[in-house]
CSV table of C-alpha atoms and ligand atoms in Angstrom, one decimal:
chain,number,residue,atom,x,y,z
A,11,UNK,CA,37.1,-74.7,-134.4
A,12,UNK,CA,39.9,-73.9,-137.3
A,13,UNK,CA,42.8,-72.6,-135.8
A,14,UNK,CA,45.1,-69.9,-137.8
A,15,UNK,CA,47.8,-68.6,-136.0
A,16,UNK,CA,49.5,-65.6,-138.2
A,17,UNK,CA,54.1,-64.6,-137.5
A,18,UNK,CA,52.0,-61.7,-137.2
A,19,UNK,CA,49.6,-58.6,-137.7
A,20,UNK,CA,50.1,-57.9,-141.0
A,21,UNK,CA,49.6,-61.7,-142.6
A,22,UNK,CA,46.8,-61.9,-139.7
A,23,UNK,CA,45.5,-58.7,-141.1
A,24,UNK,CA,45.6,-60.6,-145.3
A,25,UNK,CA,44.0,-63.1,-143.8
A,26,UNK,CA,40.9,-62.4,-142.6
A,27,UNK,CA,40.6,-59.7,-145.4
A,28,UNK,CA,40.8,-63.2,-147.7
A,29,UNK,CA,38.0,-64.9,-146.2
A,30,UNK,CA,36.4,-61.8,-146.1
A,31,UNK,CA,36.5,-61.8,-149.5
A,32,UNK,CA,35.4,-64.8,-150.2
A,33,UNK,CA,32.3,-64.8,-148.4
A,34,UNK,CA,31.5,-62.1,-149.9
A,35,UNK,CA,32.7,-63.2,-154.0
A,36,UNK,CA,30.6,-66.8,-152.8
A,37,UNK,CA,27.5,-64.6,-152.4
A,38,UNK,CA,27.3,-61.1,-153.8
A,39,UNK,CA,24.3,-60.0,-150.9
A,40,UNK,CA,26.2,-61.4,-147.5
A,41,UNK,CA,25.5,-59.8,-144.2
A,42,UNK,CA,28.6,-59.3,-142.6
A,43,UNK,CA,28.5,-58.5,-138.7
A,44,UNK,CA,31.9,-56.0,-138.0
A,45,UNK,CA,33.7,-55.0,-135.4
A,46,UNK,CA,35.3,-52.2,-134.4
A,47,UNK,CA,38.7,-52.2,-132.0
A,48,UNK,CA,42.2,-51.9,-133.5
A,49,UNK,CA,42.8,-55.4,-133.8
A,50,UNK,CA,40.3,-55.3,-137.1
A,51,UNK,CA,41.7,-52.0,-139.0
A,52,UNK,CA,44.3,-53.7,-140.8
A,53,UNK,CA,41.6,-56.5,-142.3
A,54,UNK,CA,39.7,-53.4,-143.5
A,55,UNK,CA,43.1,-51.9,-144.9
A,56,UNK,CA,43.1,-54.9,-147.1
A,57,UNK,CA,39.7,-55.3,-148.1
A,58,UNK,CA,39.9,-51.7,-149.1
A,59,UNK,CA,42.7,-52.6,-151.7
A,60,UNK,CA,41.6,-55.5,-152.3
A,61,UNK,CA,38.3,-53.6,-153.3
A,62,UNK,CA,40.7,-50.8,-155.8
A,63,UNK,CA,42.6,-53.2,-156.8
A,64,UNK,CA,39.4,-54.6,-158.7
A,65,UNK,CA,36.9,-57.4,-158.4
A,66,UNK,CA,35.6,-57.0,-155.4
A,67,UNK,CA,32.0,-55.5,-155.2
A,68,UNK,CA,30.1,-54.9,-151.5
A,69,UNK,CA,26.9,-53.5,-153.5
A,70,UNK,CA,25.1,-56.0,-152.5
A,71,UNK,CA,26.8,-56.6,-149.2
A,72,UNK,CA,24.8,-55.6,-145.8
A,73,UNK,CA,26.8,-54.9,-142.6
A,74,UNK,CA,25.4,-55.5,-139.0
A,75,UNK,CA,28.1,-53.6,-136.3
A,76,UNK,CA,28.3,-55.1,-132.8
A,77,UNK,CA,28.1,-52.4,-130.8
A,78,UNK,CA,28.1,-47.8,-130.3
A,79,UNK,CA,28.4,-46.5,-126.9
A,80,UNK,CA,25.5,-44.6,-125.4
A,81,UNK,CA,25.0,-42.3,-125.2
A,82,UNK,CA,27.2,-41.2,-128.8
A,83,UNK,CA,26.8,-39.1,-131.1
A,84,UNK,CA,26.8,-40.5,-134.2
A,85,UNK,CA,28.5,-37.6,-135.7
A,86,UNK,CA,31.3,-37.5,-132.6
A,87,UNK,CA,34.9,-38.8,-134.2
A,88,UNK,CA,35.3,-41.0,-130.8
A,89,UNK,CA,31.8,-43.4,-132.2
A,90,UNK,CA,32.3,-46.7,-134.1
A,91,UNK,CA,29.8,-45.0,-136.4
A,92,UNK,CA,32.6,-42.6,-137.6
A,93,UNK,CA,35.5,-45.3,-137.4
A,94,UNK,CA,33.1,-47.5,-139.7
A,95,UNK,CA,33.0,-44.9,-141.8
A,96,UNK,CA,36.6,-44.0,-141.6
A,97,UNK,CA,38.3,-47.4,-141.7
A,98,UNK,CA,35.7,-49.1,-144.3
A,99,UNK,CA,31.8,-48.2,-145.2
A,100,UNK,CA,33.2,-44.9,-147.2
A,101,UNK,CA,36.4,-46.5,-148.6
A,102,UNK,CA,34.6,-49.2,-150.5
A,103,UNK,CA,30.8,-49.4,-152.3
A,104,UNK,CA,28.7,-50.6,-149.6
A,105,UNK,CA,25.4,-48.1,-150.4
A,106,UNK,CA,25.2,-46.3,-147.0
A,107,UNK,CA,21.3,-47.9,-146.2
A,108,UNK,CA,23.1,-51.5,-145.8
A,109,UNK,CA,25.4,-49.9,-143.1
A,110,UNK,CA,24.2,-50.8,-139.9
A,111,UNK,CA,25.0,-49.5,-136.2
A,112,UNK,CA,23.0,-49.4,-132.8
A,113,UNK,CA,22.4,-45.8,-133.0
A,114,UNK,CA,24.4,-44.6,-129.6
A,115,UNK,CA,22.1,-40.9,-130.1
A,116,UNK,CA,18.8,-42.4,-128.7
A,117,UNK,CA,19.6,-41.7,-124.2
A,118,UNK,CA,19.0,-44.1,-121.8
A,119,UNK,CA,15.4,-43.6,-122.5
A,120,UNK,CA,15.5,-44.4,-126.0
A,121,UNK,CA,17.5,-47.7,-126.1
A,122,UNK,CA,15.8,-50.9,-125.3
A,123,UNK,CA,13.4,-49.6,-128.5
A,124,UNK,CA,16.5,-49.4,-130.8
A,125,UNK,CA,17.9,-52.7,-129.1
A,126,UNK,CA,14.6,-54.6,-130.2
A,127,UNK,CA,14.3,-52.6,-133.8
A,128,UNK,CA,18.4,-53.3,-134.3
A,129,UNK,CA,17.6,-57.2,-133.8
A,130,UNK,CA,14.6,-57.4,-136.0
A,131,UNK,CA,16.4,-55.5,-138.7
A,132,UNK,CA,19.2,-58.3,-138.2
A,133,UNK,CA,16.2,-61.1,-139.0
A,134,UNK,CA,14.7,-59.5,-141.2
A,135,UNK,CA,18.1,-59.8,-143.6
A,136,UNK,CA,18.1,-63.3,-142.8
A,137,UNK,CA,20.2,-63.2,-139.8
A,138,UNK,CA,24.6,-62.8,-140.2
A,139,UNK,CA,26.4,-64.9,-142.7
A,140,UNK,CA,29.8,-63.9,-141.1
A,141,UNK,CA,30.4,-62.0,-138.0
A,142,UNK,CA,34.0,-60.7,-137.5
A,143,UNK,CA,34.8,-60.1,-133.7
A,144,UNK,CA,37.7,-59.0,-131.7
A,145,UNK,CA,37.9,-60.2,-128.2
A,146,UNK,CA,38.8,-57.7,-125.1
A,147,UNK,CA,41.4,-58.7,-122.9
A,148,UNK,CA,38.9,-59.8,-119.9
A,149,UNK,CA,37.3,-62.4,-122.6
A,150,UNK,CA,34.3,-60.5,-124.3
A,151,UNK,CA,32.9,-60.3,-127.0
A,152,UNK,CA,31.3,-56.9,-128.3
A,153,UNK,CA,30.5,-55.5,-125.1
A,154,UNK,CA,29.0,-58.5,-123.9
A,155,UNK,CA,31.0,-57.9,-120.5
A,156,UNK,CA,31.9,-61.0,-118.3
A,157,UNK,CA,28.7,-61.6,-115.1
A,158,UNK,CA,26.8,-63.6,-113.9
A,159,UNK,CA,24.2,-63.4,-117.1
A,160,UNK,CA,24.7,-62.7,-120.3
A,161,UNK,CA,22.2,-61.8,-123.1
A,162,UNK,CA,21.3,-62.7,-126.2
A,163,UNK,CA,19.5,-59.9,-127.2
A,164,UNK,CA,20.9,-56.5,-128.1
A,165,UNK,CA,20.7,-54.5,-125.1
A,166,UNK,CA,22.5,-51.3,-123.5
A,167,UNK,CA,25.5,-52.1,-121.1
A,168,UNK,CA,27.3,-50.5,-118.2
A,169,UNK,CA,31.0,-51.1,-119.7
A,170,UNK,CA,33.3,-52.7,-117.2
A,171,UNK,CA,36.3,-50.7,-115.5
A,172,UNK,CA,38.1,-52.7,-117.4
A,173,UNK,CA,36.9,-51.9,-121.0
A,174,UNK,CA,36.8,-48.0,-119.9
A,175,UNK,CA,40.5,-48.2,-119.2
A,176,UNK,CA,41.1,-50.0,-122.6
A,177,UNK,CA,39.2,-47.3,-124.3
A,178,UNK,CA,39.1,-44.2,-122.3
A,179,UNK,CA,43.0,-42.7,-123.6
A,180,UNK,CA,41.1,-42.9,-127.4
A,181,UNK,CA,39.2,-40.0,-126.3
A,182,UNK,CA,41.3,-36.5,-126.2
A,183,UNK,CA,39.7,-36.2,-122.5
A,184,UNK,CA,38.8,-40.0,-121.4
A,185,UNK,CA,36.3,-38.4,-118.3
A,186,UNK,CA,34.2,-37.9,-121.6
A,187,UNK,CA,34.2,-41.9,-122.6
A,188,UNK,CA,30.3,-42.9,-123.0
A,189,UNK,CA,29.9,-45.2,-119.7
A,190,UNK,CA,27.3,-47.3,-121.2
A,191,UNK,CA,27.0,-49.3,-124.4
A,192,UNK,CA,24.5,-51.0,-126.4
A,193,UNK,CA,26.1,-54.3,-127.7
A,194,UNK,CA,24.3,-57.7,-129.9
A,195,UNK,CA,23.9,-59.9,-127.6
A,196,UNK,CA,24.9,-63.6,-128.0
A,197,UNK,CA,21.8,-64.9,-129.8
A,198,UNK,CA,22.7,-62.9,-133.2
A,199,UNK,CA,26.8,-63.4,-132.5
A,200,UNK,CA,25.7,-67.6,-132.2
A,201,UNK,CA,23.1,-67.5,-134.7
A,202,UNK,CA,25.8,-66.4,-137.4
A,203,UNK,CA,26.5,-68.8,-139.7
A,204,UNK,CA,30.0,-68.4,-139.7
A,205,UNK,CA,32.3,-67.0,-136.6
A,206,UNK,CA,36.0,-65.3,-137.3
A,207,UNK,CA,37.6,-63.6,-134.0
A,208,UNK,CA,40.6,-61.6,-134.7
A,209,UNK,CA,43.8,-61.5,-131.5
A,210,UNK,CA,46.9,-60.4,-131.7
A,211,UNK,CA,49.2,-59.5,-129.3
A,212,UNK,CA,50.9,-60.7,-126.0
A,213,UNK,CA,47.8,-58.9,-124.1
A,214,UNK,CA,45.6,-60.9,-125.3
A,215,UNK,CA,47.2,-64.9,-124.8
A,216,UNK,CA,44.6,-64.7,-121.8
A,217,UNK,CA,41.7,-63.8,-123.2
A,218,UNK,CA,42.5,-66.5,-125.8
A,219,UNK,CA,43.3,-69.3,-123.4
A,220,UNK,CA,39.4,-68.6,-122.1
A,221,UNK,CA,38.2,-69.3,-125.9
A,222,UNK,CA,40.4,-72.7,-126.1
A,223,UNK,CA,40.6,-74.2,-122.9
A,224,UNK,CA,37.8,-76.4,-121.2
A,225,UNK,CA,35.5,-74.1,-119.6
A,226,UNK,CA,32.3,-72.4,-120.7
A,227,UNK,CA,32.2,-70.3,-118.3
A,228,UNK,CA,30.3,-66.5,-118.8
A,229,UNK,CA,33.1,-65.0,-116.8
A,230,UNK,CA,35.0,-64.8,-120.2
A,231,UNK,CA,31.8,-64.7,-122.9
A,232,UNK,CA,34.3,-65.8,-125.8
A,233,UNK,CA,34.3,-69.3,-123.7
A,234,UNK,CA,31.2,-70.3,-125.4
A,235,UNK,CA,32.1,-70.0,-128.7
A,236,UNK,CA,33.9,-72.7,-128.6
A,237,UNK,CA,30.3,-74.4,-129.0
A,238,UNK,CA,30.0,-72.6,-132.2
A,239,UNK,CA,29.3,-74.9,-135.6
A,240,UNK,CA,32.0,-72.9,-137.2
A,241,UNK,CA,34.3,-70.9,-135.4
A,242,UNK,CA,37.6,-69.8,-137.0
A,243,UNK,CA,40.1,-68.1,-134.6
A,244,UNK,CA,42.7,-66.2,-136.5
A,245,UNK,CA,45.1,-65.0,-134.2
A,246,UNK,CA,49.2,-64.0,-133.9
A,247,UNK,CA,51.5,-66.2,-132.3
A,248,UNK,CA,51.8,-64.1,-129.9
A,249,UNK,CA,48.1,-64.1,-128.6
A,250,UNK,CA,48.4,-67.8,-129.2
A,251,UNK,CA,51.6,-68.8,-128.0
A,252,UNK,CA,51.5,-66.1,-124.9
B,20,PGA,P1,41.4,-54.2,-129.6
B,20,PGA,O1,38.9,-54.1,-128.9
B,20,PGA,O2,40.6,-54.9,-131.0
B,20,PGA,O3,41.1,-52.4,-129.5
B,20,PGA,O4,41.7,-54.8,-128.5
B,20,PGA,C1,38.8,-55.6,-129.3
B,20,PGA,C2,37.7,-55.8,-128.2
B,20,PGA,O5,37.7,-55.2,-127.0
B,20,PGA,O6,36.6,-57.2,-128.8
């Protein structure tokens, strides 16, 4: 594992964008796994800036997002699809047909077929070259939540109270937050050639400790990542030192 501890959020975001930029420059057809949430917003801002300065070309890049609420309309302003349109997809020269995210408007009955199709698309694309990940306060990655077991493939999950408490306030009416989500499983995340996990702020310290500690446990899904051959932990001082 490579650990990069930055002074603050801005430095972390800049560094994250540099790592992704290097990936895209070394492979114009890179398959990027992308994440939503507060943490990667700065990275996307620096990527958009690098694109506008010139020299960063996403025209052949494909992206696969980790997760989406269920049920949600992709056009809903709270959907992760909308987040990605706002922060990256519509701001660089990614082709719309190259931007992938599980469809949250399939309903519970369509979830299994959507998940299987999503995994097939990732495999057909050749797997993920670089997976960007945030980390939940409870150690979740994507919506792979702490529990008795973790799953390999993309699957539907019931969100935990901790995740509902963290994300509910982002909805105009927190009660409108969907209680389920579709998430990539540990399989596609682990199969990524490189994983870039970003964390900032004191409230991520416990989760970062879970990642760095000796234990590998489904009680902290991120703890499994220390088995990954090419993991970069990119964080700020607060997340690292508490
Ligand atoms: P955050 O979410 O970036 O909004 O803290 C991270 C996550 O829950 O994976």
